[in-house]
Tab-separated table of C-alpha atoms and ligand atoms in Angstrom:
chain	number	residue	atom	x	y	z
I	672	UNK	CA	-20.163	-22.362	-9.120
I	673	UNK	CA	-18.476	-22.716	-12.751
I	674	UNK	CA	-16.819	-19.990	-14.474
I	675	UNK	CA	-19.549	-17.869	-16.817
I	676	UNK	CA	-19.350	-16.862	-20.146
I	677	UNK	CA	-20.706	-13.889	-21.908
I	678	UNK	CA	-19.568	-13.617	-25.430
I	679	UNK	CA	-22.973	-11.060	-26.063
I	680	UNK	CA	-23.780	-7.662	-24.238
I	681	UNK	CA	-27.238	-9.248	-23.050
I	682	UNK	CA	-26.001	-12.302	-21.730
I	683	UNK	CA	-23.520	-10.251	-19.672
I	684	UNK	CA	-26.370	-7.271	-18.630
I	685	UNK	CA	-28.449	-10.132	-17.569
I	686	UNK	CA	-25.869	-11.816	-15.163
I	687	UNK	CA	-24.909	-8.292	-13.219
I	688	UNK	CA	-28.326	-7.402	-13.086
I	689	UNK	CA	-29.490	-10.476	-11.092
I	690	UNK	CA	-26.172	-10.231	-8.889
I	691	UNK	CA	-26.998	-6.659	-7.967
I	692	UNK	CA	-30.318	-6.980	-7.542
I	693	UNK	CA	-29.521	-10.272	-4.782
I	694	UNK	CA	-27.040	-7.981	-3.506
I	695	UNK	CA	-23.861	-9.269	-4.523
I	696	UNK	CA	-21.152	-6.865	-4.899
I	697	UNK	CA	-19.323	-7.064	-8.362
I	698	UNK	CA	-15.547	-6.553	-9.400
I	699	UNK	CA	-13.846	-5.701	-12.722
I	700	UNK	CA	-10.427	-6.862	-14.113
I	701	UNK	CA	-10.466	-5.477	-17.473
I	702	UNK	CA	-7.836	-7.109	-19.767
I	703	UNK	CA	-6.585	-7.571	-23.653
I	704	UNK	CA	-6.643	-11.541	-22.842
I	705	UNK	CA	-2.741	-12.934	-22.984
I	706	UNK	CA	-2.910	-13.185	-18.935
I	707	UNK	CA	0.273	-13.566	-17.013
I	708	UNK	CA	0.894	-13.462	-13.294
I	709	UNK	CA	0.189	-9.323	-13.187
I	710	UNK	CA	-3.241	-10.126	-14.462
I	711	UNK	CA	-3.864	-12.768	-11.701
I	712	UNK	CA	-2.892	-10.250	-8.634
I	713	UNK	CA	-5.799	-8.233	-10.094
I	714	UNK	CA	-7.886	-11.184	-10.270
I	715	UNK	CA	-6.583	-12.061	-6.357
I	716	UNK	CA	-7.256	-8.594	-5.513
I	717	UNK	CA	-10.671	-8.679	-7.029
I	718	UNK	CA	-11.342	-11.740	-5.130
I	719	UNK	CA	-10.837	-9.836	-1.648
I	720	UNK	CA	-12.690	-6.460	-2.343
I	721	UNK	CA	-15.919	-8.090	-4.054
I	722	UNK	CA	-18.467	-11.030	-4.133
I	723	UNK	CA	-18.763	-11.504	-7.945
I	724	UNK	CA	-15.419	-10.583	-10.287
I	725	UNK	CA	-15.976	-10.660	-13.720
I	726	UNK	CA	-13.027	-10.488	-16.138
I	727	UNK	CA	-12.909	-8.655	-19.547
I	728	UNK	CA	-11.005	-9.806	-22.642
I	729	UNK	CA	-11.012	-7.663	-25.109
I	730	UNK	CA	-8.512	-6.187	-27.822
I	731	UNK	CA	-9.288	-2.742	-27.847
I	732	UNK	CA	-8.467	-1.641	-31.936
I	733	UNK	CA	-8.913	2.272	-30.159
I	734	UNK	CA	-5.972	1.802	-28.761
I	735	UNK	CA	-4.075	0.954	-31.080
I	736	UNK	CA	-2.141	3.165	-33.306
I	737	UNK	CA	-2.202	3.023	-36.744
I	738	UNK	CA	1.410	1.766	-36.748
I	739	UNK	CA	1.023	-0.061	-33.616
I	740	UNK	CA	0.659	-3.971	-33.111
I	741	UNK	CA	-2.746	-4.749	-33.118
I	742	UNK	CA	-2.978	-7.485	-35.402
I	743	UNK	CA	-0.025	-9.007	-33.616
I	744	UNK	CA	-1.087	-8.958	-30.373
I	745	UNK	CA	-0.915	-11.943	-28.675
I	746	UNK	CA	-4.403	-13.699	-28.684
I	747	UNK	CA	-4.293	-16.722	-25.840
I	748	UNK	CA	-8.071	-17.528	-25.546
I	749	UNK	CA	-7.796	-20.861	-24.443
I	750	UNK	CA	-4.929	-20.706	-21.438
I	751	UNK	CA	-6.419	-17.471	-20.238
I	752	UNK	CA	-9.497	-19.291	-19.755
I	753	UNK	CA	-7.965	-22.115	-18.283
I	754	UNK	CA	-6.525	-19.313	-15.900
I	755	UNK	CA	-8.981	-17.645	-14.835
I	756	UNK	CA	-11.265	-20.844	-14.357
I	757	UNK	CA	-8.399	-21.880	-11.864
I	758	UNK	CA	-8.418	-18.723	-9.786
I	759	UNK	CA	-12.110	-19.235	-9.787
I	760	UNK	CA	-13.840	-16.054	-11.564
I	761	UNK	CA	-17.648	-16.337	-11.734
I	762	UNK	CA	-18.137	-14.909	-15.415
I	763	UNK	CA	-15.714	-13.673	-18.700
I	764	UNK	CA	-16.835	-11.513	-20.819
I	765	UNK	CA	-15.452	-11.953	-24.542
I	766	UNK	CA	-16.836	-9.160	-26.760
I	767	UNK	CA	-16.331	-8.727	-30.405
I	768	UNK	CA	-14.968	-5.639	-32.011
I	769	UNK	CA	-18.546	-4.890	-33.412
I	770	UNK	CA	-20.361	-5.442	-30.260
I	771	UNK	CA	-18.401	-2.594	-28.433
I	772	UNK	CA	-17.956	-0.448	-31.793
I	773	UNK	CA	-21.186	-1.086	-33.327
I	774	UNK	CA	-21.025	1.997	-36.066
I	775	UNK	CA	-16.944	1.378	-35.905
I	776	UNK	CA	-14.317	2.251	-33.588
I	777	UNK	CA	-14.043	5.728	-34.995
I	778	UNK	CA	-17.241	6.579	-35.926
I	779	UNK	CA	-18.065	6.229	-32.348
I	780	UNK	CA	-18.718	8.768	-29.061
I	781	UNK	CA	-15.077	8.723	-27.670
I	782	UNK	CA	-14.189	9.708	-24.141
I	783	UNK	CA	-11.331	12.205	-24.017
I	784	UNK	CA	-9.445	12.671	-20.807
I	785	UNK	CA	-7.813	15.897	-20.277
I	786	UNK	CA	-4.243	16.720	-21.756
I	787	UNK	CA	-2.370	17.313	-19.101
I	788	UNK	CA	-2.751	13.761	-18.512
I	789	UNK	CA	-3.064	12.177	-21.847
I	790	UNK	CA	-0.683	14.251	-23.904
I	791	UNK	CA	2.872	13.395	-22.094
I	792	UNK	CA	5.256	10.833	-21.472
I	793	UNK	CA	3.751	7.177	-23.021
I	794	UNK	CA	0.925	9.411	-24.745
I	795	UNK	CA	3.307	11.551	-26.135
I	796	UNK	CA	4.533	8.647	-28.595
I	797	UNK	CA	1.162	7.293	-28.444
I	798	UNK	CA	-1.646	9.931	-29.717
I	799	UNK	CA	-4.876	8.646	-29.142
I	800	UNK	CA	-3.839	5.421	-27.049
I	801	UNK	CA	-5.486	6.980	-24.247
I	802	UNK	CA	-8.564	8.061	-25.375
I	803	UNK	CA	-8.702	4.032	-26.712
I	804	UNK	CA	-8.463	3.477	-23.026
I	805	UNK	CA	-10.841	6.260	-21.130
I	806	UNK	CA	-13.754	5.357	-23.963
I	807	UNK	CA	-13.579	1.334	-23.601
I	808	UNK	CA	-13.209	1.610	-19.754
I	809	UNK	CA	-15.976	3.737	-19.787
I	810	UNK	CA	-18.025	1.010	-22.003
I	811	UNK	CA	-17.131	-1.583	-19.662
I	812	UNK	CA	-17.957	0.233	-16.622
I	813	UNK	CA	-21.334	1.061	-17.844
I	814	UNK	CA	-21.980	-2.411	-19.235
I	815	UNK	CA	-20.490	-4.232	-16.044
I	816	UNK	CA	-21.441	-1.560	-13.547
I	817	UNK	CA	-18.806	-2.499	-11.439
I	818	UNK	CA	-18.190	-1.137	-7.703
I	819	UNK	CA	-15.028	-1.619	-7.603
I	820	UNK	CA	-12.221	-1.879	-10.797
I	821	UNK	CA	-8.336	-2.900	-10.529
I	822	UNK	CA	-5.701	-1.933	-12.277
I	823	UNK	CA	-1.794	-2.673	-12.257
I	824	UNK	CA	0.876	0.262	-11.480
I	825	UNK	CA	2.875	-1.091	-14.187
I	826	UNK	CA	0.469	1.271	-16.388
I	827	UNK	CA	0.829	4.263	-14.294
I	828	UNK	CA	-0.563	6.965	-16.493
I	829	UNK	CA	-3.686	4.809	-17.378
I	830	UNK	CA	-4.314	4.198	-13.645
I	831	UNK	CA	-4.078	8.151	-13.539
I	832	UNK	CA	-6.430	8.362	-16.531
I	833	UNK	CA	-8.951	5.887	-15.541
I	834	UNK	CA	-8.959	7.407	-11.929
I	835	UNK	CA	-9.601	10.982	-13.510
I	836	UNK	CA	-12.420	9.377	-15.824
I	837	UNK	CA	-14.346	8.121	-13.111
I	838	UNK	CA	-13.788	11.139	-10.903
I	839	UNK	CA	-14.625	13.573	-13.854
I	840	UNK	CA	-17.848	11.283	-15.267
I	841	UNK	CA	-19.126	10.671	-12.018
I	842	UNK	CA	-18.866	6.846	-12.007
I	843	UNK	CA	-19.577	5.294	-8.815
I	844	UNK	CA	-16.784	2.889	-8.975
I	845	UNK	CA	-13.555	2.780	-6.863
I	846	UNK	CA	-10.758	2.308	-8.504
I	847	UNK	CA	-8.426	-0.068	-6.806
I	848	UNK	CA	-4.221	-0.310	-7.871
I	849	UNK	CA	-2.157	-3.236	-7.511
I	850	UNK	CA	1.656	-3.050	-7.515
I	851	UNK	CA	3.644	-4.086	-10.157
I	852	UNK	CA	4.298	-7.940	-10.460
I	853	UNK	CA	8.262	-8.311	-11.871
I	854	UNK	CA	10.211	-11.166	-12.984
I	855	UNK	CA	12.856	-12.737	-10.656
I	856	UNK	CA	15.206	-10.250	-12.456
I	857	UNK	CA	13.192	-7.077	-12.037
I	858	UNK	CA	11.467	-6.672	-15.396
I	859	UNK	CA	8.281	-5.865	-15.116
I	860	UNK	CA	5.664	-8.919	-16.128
I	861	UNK	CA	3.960	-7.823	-19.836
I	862	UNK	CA	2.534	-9.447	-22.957
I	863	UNK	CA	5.022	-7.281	-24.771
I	864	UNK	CA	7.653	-8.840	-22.962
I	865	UNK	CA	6.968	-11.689	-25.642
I	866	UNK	CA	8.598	-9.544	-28.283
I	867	UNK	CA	11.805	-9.525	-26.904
I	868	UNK	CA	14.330	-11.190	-28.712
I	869	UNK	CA	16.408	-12.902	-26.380
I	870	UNK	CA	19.597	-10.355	-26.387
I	871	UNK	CA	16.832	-7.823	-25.755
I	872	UNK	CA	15.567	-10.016	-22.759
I	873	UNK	CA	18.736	-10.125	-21.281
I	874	UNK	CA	19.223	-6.184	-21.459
I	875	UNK	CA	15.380	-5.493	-19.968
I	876	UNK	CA	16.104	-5.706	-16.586
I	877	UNK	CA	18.300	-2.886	-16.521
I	878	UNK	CA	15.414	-0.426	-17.054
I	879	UNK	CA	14.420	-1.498	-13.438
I	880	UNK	CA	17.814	-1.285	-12.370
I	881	UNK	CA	18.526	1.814	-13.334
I	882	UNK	CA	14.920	3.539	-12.170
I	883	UNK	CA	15.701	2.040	-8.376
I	884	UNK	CA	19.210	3.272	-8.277
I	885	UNK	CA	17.902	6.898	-9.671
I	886	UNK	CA	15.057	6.644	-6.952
I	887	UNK	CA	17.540	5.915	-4.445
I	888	UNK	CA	20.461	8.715	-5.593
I	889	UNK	CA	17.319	10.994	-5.581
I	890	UNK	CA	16.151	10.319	-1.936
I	891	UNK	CA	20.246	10.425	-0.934
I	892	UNK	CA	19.953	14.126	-2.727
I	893	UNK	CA	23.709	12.553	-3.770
I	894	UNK	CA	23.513	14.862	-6.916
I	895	UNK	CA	20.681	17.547	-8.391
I	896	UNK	CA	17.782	15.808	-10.004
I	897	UNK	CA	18.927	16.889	-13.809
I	898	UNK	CA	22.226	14.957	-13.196
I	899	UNK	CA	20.780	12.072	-11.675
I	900	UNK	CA	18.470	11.304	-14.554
I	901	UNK	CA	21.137	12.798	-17.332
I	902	UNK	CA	23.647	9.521	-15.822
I	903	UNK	CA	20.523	7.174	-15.995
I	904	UNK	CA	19.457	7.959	-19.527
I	905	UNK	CA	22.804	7.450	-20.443
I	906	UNK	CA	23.229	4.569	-18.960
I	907	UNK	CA	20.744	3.101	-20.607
I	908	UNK	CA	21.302	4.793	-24.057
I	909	UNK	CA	24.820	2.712	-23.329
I	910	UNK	CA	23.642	-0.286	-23.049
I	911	UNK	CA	21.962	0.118	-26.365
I	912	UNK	CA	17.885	0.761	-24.342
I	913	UNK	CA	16.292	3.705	-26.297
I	914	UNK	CA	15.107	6.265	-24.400
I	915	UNK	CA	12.326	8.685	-25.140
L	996	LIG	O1	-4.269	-2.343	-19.546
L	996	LIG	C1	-4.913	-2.926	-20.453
L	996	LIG	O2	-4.797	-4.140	-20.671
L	996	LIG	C2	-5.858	-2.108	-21.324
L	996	LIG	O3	-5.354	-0.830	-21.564
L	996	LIG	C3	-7.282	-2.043	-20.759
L	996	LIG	C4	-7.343	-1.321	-19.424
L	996	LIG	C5	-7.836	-3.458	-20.608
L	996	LIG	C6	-8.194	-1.275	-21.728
L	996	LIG	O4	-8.245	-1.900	-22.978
C-alpha cells in the first residue's frame, strides 16, 4: 500500500477510524519534520509494535520560546517524505498551525504537567517548552488515538513528561522509548546539530565523552559524586562547552 497523506484533521480521523474499526492496531511517531536516522529507529520501532504507523510533522509554535528558533527551524518537507515513504509508513499527517490552534496557540486549553517534572534542568532555561509538548502530544493522541507512541531517550525529560501525561490523563496508550541514535563520534543525532558551526561540531562530541567517563567514575565510586561532576563541568567549561 502507498504512503497516506492527511494534511486535514478529517482526512486523518477518517483513516484511524476505519483501521480500528478492521482491527488494525495503530502506532505514533510524532515529529517536527527535519528526520534523521533517530527519527527512523522510531519509525523501525513503530513498525514492530503495530500494524498501521502513522507519522506526525508538525512545528509546534507552543514550544517554542519567545526567543527561541522557531522560524528557523529546519523545514525538510520533501526528503522527510521521501523518508518515510522508503521505510514504508502507511499515512503522514501534516497539520497547519491553525488546524491544531484553531483560536491560537495561546488562547488555547493547555496541558500542564506537574513541576517537579517540567520546572528543572532543560525546562529550567525553557519555561513553557514543556507544556508546548504535554498539550500537542495530547492533541495528537486524541486525534490519532494511538495504542502505542515512541519516543527517543535523547529527550529524556519529555519521555518523562509524556509518560506522566498519559499516566495522569488516563490515555490508553503505551508509551514506548528508543535509545539514543549517535554519530560515529558519539554526538547525539539532532536537527539542531545543523547549527553547529563547524569548530562547534568538532567540540560536540565531548559532551558524550565526558557524560560516559562521569557515568563510569560514578559506578567505580573513584571520587564522591560532587567531585566527579565539579571535574566534568569543568572540563567542559575548558573546552569552551557552556554549561547550565
Ligand atoms: O521531540 C519532538 O520532536 C517534539 O517535542 C514532539 C514530541 C514532536 C512534540 O512537538
Amino acid at each position: 500500500m502507498r504512503m497516506a497523506f492527511a494534511d486535514d484533521i478529517e482526512d486523518l480521523r477518517e483513516q484511524v477510524s476505519e483501521w480500528r474499526s478492521d482491527g488494525e492496531s495503530i502506532a505514533l511517531v510524532a515529529t517536527m519534520g527535519n528526520l534523521h536516522e533517530g527519527h527512523l529507529s522510531l519509525v523501525a520501532e513503530a513498525k514492530k509494535q503495530a500494524f498501521r504507523v502513522v507519522v506526525s510533522i508538525f512545528v509546534n509554535p507552543l514550544q517554542f520560546g519567545a526567543d527561541e528558533d522557531l522560524a528557523a527551524y529546519p523545514r525538510t518537507l520533501l526528503a522527510d517524505l521521501e523518508q518515510l515513504e522508503e521505510a514504508r509508513v502507511d499515512l503522514v499527517f501534516m497539520p497547519t498551525d491553525e488546524m491544531i490552534y484553531p483560536r491560537g496557540a495561546e488562547s488555547s486549553t493547555q496541558v500542564q504537567v506537574p513541576e517537579v517534572l517540567t520546572e528543572q534542568l532543560c525546562g529550567l532555561h525553557r519555561p513553557g517548552h514543556f507544556v508546548g509538548v504535554a498539550t500537542v502530544v495530547s492533541k495528537l493522541f486524541n486525534l490519532v488515538q494511538p495504542q502505542v507512541a515512541l519516543f527517543g531517550q535523547k529527550d529524556y525529560q519529555q519521555l518523562l513528561v509524556i509518560r506522566r501525561l498519559c499516566d495522569d490523563l488516563n490515555y490508553p496508550v503505551e508509551v514506548v522509548s528508543v535509545p539514543t541514535q549517535r554519530e560515529s563520534d558519539g554526538l547525539a543525532m539532532s536537527s539542531r546539530n545543523g547549527y553547529l558551526s563547524s569548530d562547534e561540531r568538532a567540540r560536540a562530541p565531548l559532551l558524550y565523552q565526558q557524560l560516559t567517563r562521569l557515568a563510569m567514575t560514578l559506578l567505580k565510586c573513584e571520587v564522591d559524586r560532587e567531585t566527579a561532576l565539579q571535574q566534568t563541568v569543568d572540563a567542559l567549561n575548558e573546552a569552551g562547552l557552556r554549561v547550565e
